[in-house]
Amino acid sequence: MTLSRPLTAASEDLPEAAPPLVSVRGLRIATTGGAPLVHGVDLDLDAGTTLGIVGESGSGKTLTAMAVAGLLPRGVVVTGGRIAVDGRDVTVRSPAERRGLLRDTFGVVFQNPAVSLNPRLTIGRQLREALPDADRRNRGRAWRRSLELLEHVGVGRAAQRLRAYPHELSGGLNQRVVIATAIARSPRVLVADEATTALDVSVQQQVLDLLDRLRDELRLGVVLVSHDIGVIADRAGRVVVMQGGEVVEHGGTGDVLDRPRDGYTRRLLAAVPRLDTPSPAGPPADAPVLLSGHDLVRDFPVAGGRGARLRAVDHVDITLRAGQALGVVGESGSGKSTLARILVGIDPGHHGTLTAFGEQVTGRVPARRRMLRRVQYVFQDPYAALDPRQTVAESIAEPIELAGTRDRRGRVPGRVAELLDDVQLARDLGTRLPHELSGGQRQRVVIARALALEPDVLIADEPVSALDLSVQAGILDLLTRLRAERDLTYLVISHDLAVVRGLCTDVLVLHDGVGIEQGPTDAIFTAPTADYTRRLLDAVPGRSRQRSSSVPHPATPRKDNP
Amino acid sequence: MSTLAVTPRRRAGRTGSLLAGSFLGAMLLAVVFAGVIFPEGYDAQDVTRRFAEPTWFGPLPLGTDELGRDLLARVLYGGRPALGISAVAAVLATVLGAAAALGATLGGRPWDGIIGRIADVQLAVPTILIALVVLSFSGSGTIPLIGVLTVGSWVLTFRILRAQLAAVVALPYIEAARLAGAQGPTLLRRHVLPAAAPLAVVALTLNFSTALVLESSLGYLGLGIAPPRPDWGQIVASGQAQLAGAWWISIVPGAFLVATVVSIQIVGDRIADLLTLPGSQDGTR
Amino acid sequence: AVTSGTTAGSEQDSSLVIGISRKLTSIDPAEGGSIDGDATLARAIYSGLTYYDPELQLRGELAESWTQDDDTHWTFVLREGVTWSDGSPFTAEQVVRNFERFLDPESTLGNAAAIRAIISGVTAPDDGTVVIETNGPFIDLPDRLAHFFLVNPDFLQAHPDELVALGTGPYVLESVDLENGAVLTRNPSYFGEAPEWERVEYRVLETEAARVQAAQAEEIDVAIQYEPASLELFADSDVYATGNQWSSWNNTLRINENVAPLDDARVRQALNYAIDKQALIRDVVGADVEPLAGQVLSDPYDRVNPDLEAYPYDPERARQLLAEAGHADGITIELGLSTGSYVAQDPVSQAIARQLGEVGITVEITNQSFPNWVERTRSADDAPALYYIGYTSGYRAPAERLRIYTSGNGQSHYSPPDAVYDDLVTRVTAATTPEQQQDLVNQATAHYREQAHAVFLWPQPLTYVVRKDLEWTPRPEHWLVPQEFRSRS
Amino acid sequence: MTAVLSPTGPPGPPAGAPPSPARPARPRWPLSARYVLSRLLNAVLAVWAVLTIVFFAMHMTGNPASLLLPIDASEEEIARLTAALGFADPLPEQYLRFLGQVLTGQFPASIRHGGDPVALVLERLPATLLLGTWGMIIGASLGLAAGAVATFGRNRRLRRVPISVLTALEAVPSFFLGIVLIAVFSIALSVLPLRGAGTPAHLVLPAVVIGLALAAPVARVFRTSLQESTGAEHVRLAEAKGIGRAQVVLRHIVVNALAPVLNVLGVQAGVVLGGAVVTEAVFGWPGVGQLATSAIDSRDFPVVLACVALIAFGFVLVNLLVDLAAAILDPRGGRR
Ligand SMILES: Nc1ncnc2c1ncn2[C@@H]1O[C@H](COP(=O)(O)OP(=O)(O)OP(=O)(O)O)[C@@H](O)[C@H]1O
Ligand SMILES: Nc1ncnc2c1ncn2[C@@H]1O[C@H](COP(=O)(O)OP(=O)(O)OP(=O)(O)O)[C@@H](O)[C@H]1O
Ligand SMILES: [Mg+2]
Ligand SMILES: [Mg+2]
């Protein structure tokens, strides 16, 4: 651990004498089997400040944060170092001591609000459980306190919500409830591990605002763990960058992000897609229309509701011209995937007309078949899109084999090798099964398979959302390259506006199934006409640090950008 | 209706499953070659040696019954109907259940509804009761027994595979295969069946052991293979009166039965373990 | 006796637990049922006009005396002062109505046909006498009535379809569960000698295992129908004595002559020659019984033909007969068994199969549940070639015993029907003197032996386990009558 | 706002809070009427189908009349009684007549017992319910205990022992288990009665046999679902609240793990009812199973039909109750 430096020197705003609220020195974590996971981490946290921890997946962010709170999972233990609260060593905790700390000092917010709450108990019961003993024991007081807490975290109609079950609330509300349980005993440290990653951008923003407000009001020390550098940039005063179980860089957020000293940090920052990259140029306006949908509507029956229907796609018009790269953006549930499924012709229940290559497809099976040859689809989840029993080569070969012509079949192995080359996968990967691949590799396999029949159009549903930043950058590069080399026309779905900005010539914004606006990417990103688009852009994390610098700030528009 | 949880019975250890497998194998061989080991058949009576105690390693290792018949011969010959009928029934039930599951999954709503209803009805009446009704009226031949055991076991297979297939068919990779051009039989052969096959194998072993237990229960109740042909459940019943004296007549075939059922389960669990794809996402075992 | 746990005390409140080997089928004695099941219970609750004492002497029960007025009329003088167990008087008019239940042509009672075949009318000239008119001469009528229990017709009418009973016997039905047994208590107003046991419990022990284990757990006082092999389990018992003796139940293998080549008398004779009955009795049955003497009657219970002898064991002769019939290279036939119905039936059948096998007759044994088996034995085209069967009766009447084997019987499958035998049996029925009857019985049995319509085996053994401290004379008919048990103190 | 959040500060009612802190009881019926109705319809359908199948299975193969007569009855007599009881009519006609009777609530009278077969079955029902309930109680407690030990046991080697023992016992067919238990406890040790009913002692062996058939699946499912819920995220949050271990285990792990166990019990209700047929035969227990067996033996068609109908209906009912209980345990259940 070479980069460990005394951190106190960096904590500018604090009187030197007072010990930091939480101080960690040389923290080592290993499995009970002895495999080291975290090798000596130092960090300090002061009341009323937010400490961000960033780093790629598996770098030890969660373990570090949980070790501080005393909530390491089974099978993992602290093997060295010192954790102190108010200068008092709490590294070794008896169960009672641990519970005491959890009751009085730490509040914890986990990543996924959907599973953080016990589905079997009402919100009220779970909140009451979190209250200090005095409040908990008295029914009336517990009730009043719970109401206050919910209101404090901005949950409206609190009395009604207390009687609801978690599944009856939205993700954002559930996460607020979790935060309420975390602050119920007035903790002094709040540990939030990817507390907003599972949430929509707009909801994410609200929750992070809430954390900021609580930090200021209650003088909490907040440990904010996130792989989203934008989030950290917006919210944290200080940041720790981790890699492979070590802290590679730390300091004030501005310093670290603006002037990264460490190579890794630099690479990490470079991989962040930027909202200010210029978008590629689109084809001329008279380029032929390859795919178009007119007045597309898709309803789903609502489970349990008698005859009630949910309109996932609501009278959407869409056109895709040759050479375009069209990005479809919108919040979760706005109908992006459904629209894509309609366009590739695998959604049977839609209304409206779908035209492909000048031929009307809707309701015509042969036309649909012809279209299927030329339009390929990359599924949202690369984990599930591959048959777990087929090797990579088999998966890629399958469409070629099924497509028929004998002459093609003879050349299958060579073609598979070519495709592997195209997506930059080693050829010997062909014999592996999907579970032997990493997420990025799988995503490449899925893309290779979609390219197997040399389609004219590729529709990719969230091609990078499941991937790590660095891997994500690789896939985006690949897509750009393929477009250039093969003249592919794209339709890319993403909820990440920065991804779309860098990749797409045009954008379609969806909201609740309705097409809000469609146009050239740069135009829409710089001058959105619809209110909704503007709000969507505003909610993107990282916009708070609008400084011109060599370091990317995702939301900063470039001046030289037309 | 609640779905059946198919949880592995035990973590089948290597040695345990090896032992169970060897026991099954040895016993199957002995049962198949009972005619070679005991050319005089299962019915050689000798009243001079009635109720001979087991010598375990000498002649008459398992002793004799009330007619002085060699119990080992009877147990081995008795394994023929017990294992044979159960095995055939298990295969039939698995095939039937799998076909029903496929039909329900791929046939669309009406088929799903009809087959599901039939399964519900079937589940609502204990198999043993159906068996009693049918066998007491049809007489207990091999064919009715196989029929009854098949009818009694297919639902389990159906439910396991139905759930599995429903999950598999909903998986993106099936849709992806469809987009890649796979349709109908090709899709079935390439993606759906391979995903269901491991579970079908597990269901087969499960059916085998349930069928064996049911078959011997019917034998015990006097509705199985009729004497003088021996059958495990029937031998157990025939020796029950002599438990206090010649306990071995009941206990030995019973123990064989239990050992067989346990072995089948252990081997089945092991197969299940081996067929489980590490890291598979579709819940396939 | 097992003392009842609930009423343990200084009182001499004793009870008797009897194991019966069949489920009860009904509580109405008119519905038939077997002697070792329903009839045993009926014998304790009801009385008949006549009965056999343990020495098998026919005595009056509800009838004080009787006389034969002419060939077809009998007068029975009723015992006086008899009441039903509820205290109401027993009358001659009720006796008449008892018979009328059976004589009604619409009657669905199981035994109705048998009674109608004999009796044509019953009247009560006065309160103390009943006159019975028979269809033709029937000198065995008083014997026949020993298995005819009198119910209270008014009570029956008042309680249709209910499991209750009102009789004049020594016991009153307290509760009954057809599958599991019944509890009786002493009838305080019984006209005869009060029985020793205050309470009697009948327990249904349908399987051999249940019977053996009940005795091993010492839960019963007496039970019958044990496999001979099981009796050995109690050889050294301090508690139980065992027995294995002759009974009135005659076992044969009946033959379906519609199955070729059993229509050939020589083949049927060969079957009789090929079976070593003595050896089987010695090795498997183990009872003190003699093989049936070439007839379906057995001494000492029945009036037998003293001139006939059993077919000797002569495998050579059997082979020769088979060869004569053109089956030198053997035949294959089925032997149908009903599961668990007859003591020692399975080992006996398997031994028979071996012995027949030695003369070239391959036997395939099949086993069916009693209902299915009965059904099959009654169907002419589907009946097994041979089936193991025993008939018993609760009274002595040679005509009735022989009639079972006439062509009209549901289980007879002769090819062609044996008119000679049928005619002889009709004449036995109508015989007017014992001598005449004996002569006709001799002719009928001799003819039947010659035709070998059945394979004659032996009287079914009566096997039992009974507490050593009980005194009891086993009944060859298989009755288990509680009033006949006495403690040995 | 800070003051409001202080744990010691007097809790002032914030704006918008309901004036009364008293929680109104919320009557939330966890199953929709439609669901219950469709399940009941299913039950009726099941009962009808079962009745039809059994009706034809029985009537095509046998004739009860011949069993009502003495074994030496003559041919004409058999034919006469068959006609008198209506068994000579064409089968469809008999079936329609039977359906008519069932629909008007009146099963045809029992051939052997005479009376209403439904009443007969209901008379036997308490015995079967008693046995089944105790069997379920024994099976569930053994299974839950073994599942819990397997999950929470301290000793990694020993904690799987109970579940393994139960799994081994599950492989023992109930008739054989019954025989062995009788041999040991009734004959060799003479501590428990052999067969029959009446005292609690009579109940022990048959209930144990039924319970042991049930315990292993319960244990397995409980163990799996315990492990699932132990690893669940909400347990971590509960732990993070700093509440006692016992509370976490009980409220957040154990109770959450019970729903699948209930489902198993529901499915196993069929096993219990089916097992009752064998167990009641082995132990001479006077329940519905025994009645059904003996009715089959004696071709008492109406009683067989009544037994089968009742068992089928009972099974569906038990599963409906299980669904209800599971819905209460897991409010998310898709059964609304
Ligand atoms: N319970 C555990 N047992 C063994 N290894 C573990 C355990 N939990 C985490 N690890 C390992 O420790 C390392 C650090 O894990 P950690 O969860 O802290 O990563 P992270 O930075 O939070 O990653 P992510 O962004 O994916 O959440 C990883 O290599 C992980 O595989
Ligand atoms: N098969 C379906 N049945 C019922 N509702 C569905 C189905 N598929 C989608 N929906 C609903 O339609 C709406 C749009 O879903 P869709 O998957 O298209 O959203 P999305 O924009 O792709 O969201 P995400 O970013 O989360 O992938 C959602 O409310 C979803 O719940
Ligand atoms: Mg993490
Ligand atoms: Mg989507």
mmCIF file of C-alpha atoms and ligand atoms in Angstrom, chain A residues 56-63 111 193-194 225-227, ligand 3:
data_model
loop_
_atom_site.group_PDB
_atom_site.id
_atom_site.type_symbol
_atom_site.label_atom_id
_atom_site.label_comp_id
_atom_site.label_asym_id
_atom_site.label_seq_id
_atom_site.Cartn_x
_atom_site.Cartn_y
_atom_site.Cartn_z
ATOM 1 C CA GLU A 56 -14.639 -0.345 -10.536
ATOM 2 C CA SER A 57 -16.689 -3.340 -9.644
ATOM 3 C CA GLY A 58 -14.961 -5.639 -7.186
ATOM 4 C CA SER A 59 -12.507 -3.048 -6.010
ATOM 5 C CA GLY A 60 -13.598 -3.412 -2.399
ATOM 6 C CA LYS A 61 -15.866 -0.394 -1.998
ATOM 7 C CA THR A 62 -18.696 -2.314 -0.359
ATOM 8 C CA LEU A 63 -16.453 -4.330 1.910
ATOM 9 C CA GLN A 111 -28.407 -0.549 -2.916
ATOM 10 C CA ASP A 193 -23.801 1.699 -0.573
ATOM 11 C CA GLU A 194 -24.920 2.342 -4.151
ATOM 12 C CA VAL A 225 -20.342 4.414 -2.210
ATOM 13 C CA SER A 226 -20.963 4.558 -5.928
ATOM 14 C CA HIS A 227 -19.399 3.540 -9.166
HETATM 15 MG MG MG E 3 -20.558 -3.004 -3.986
#
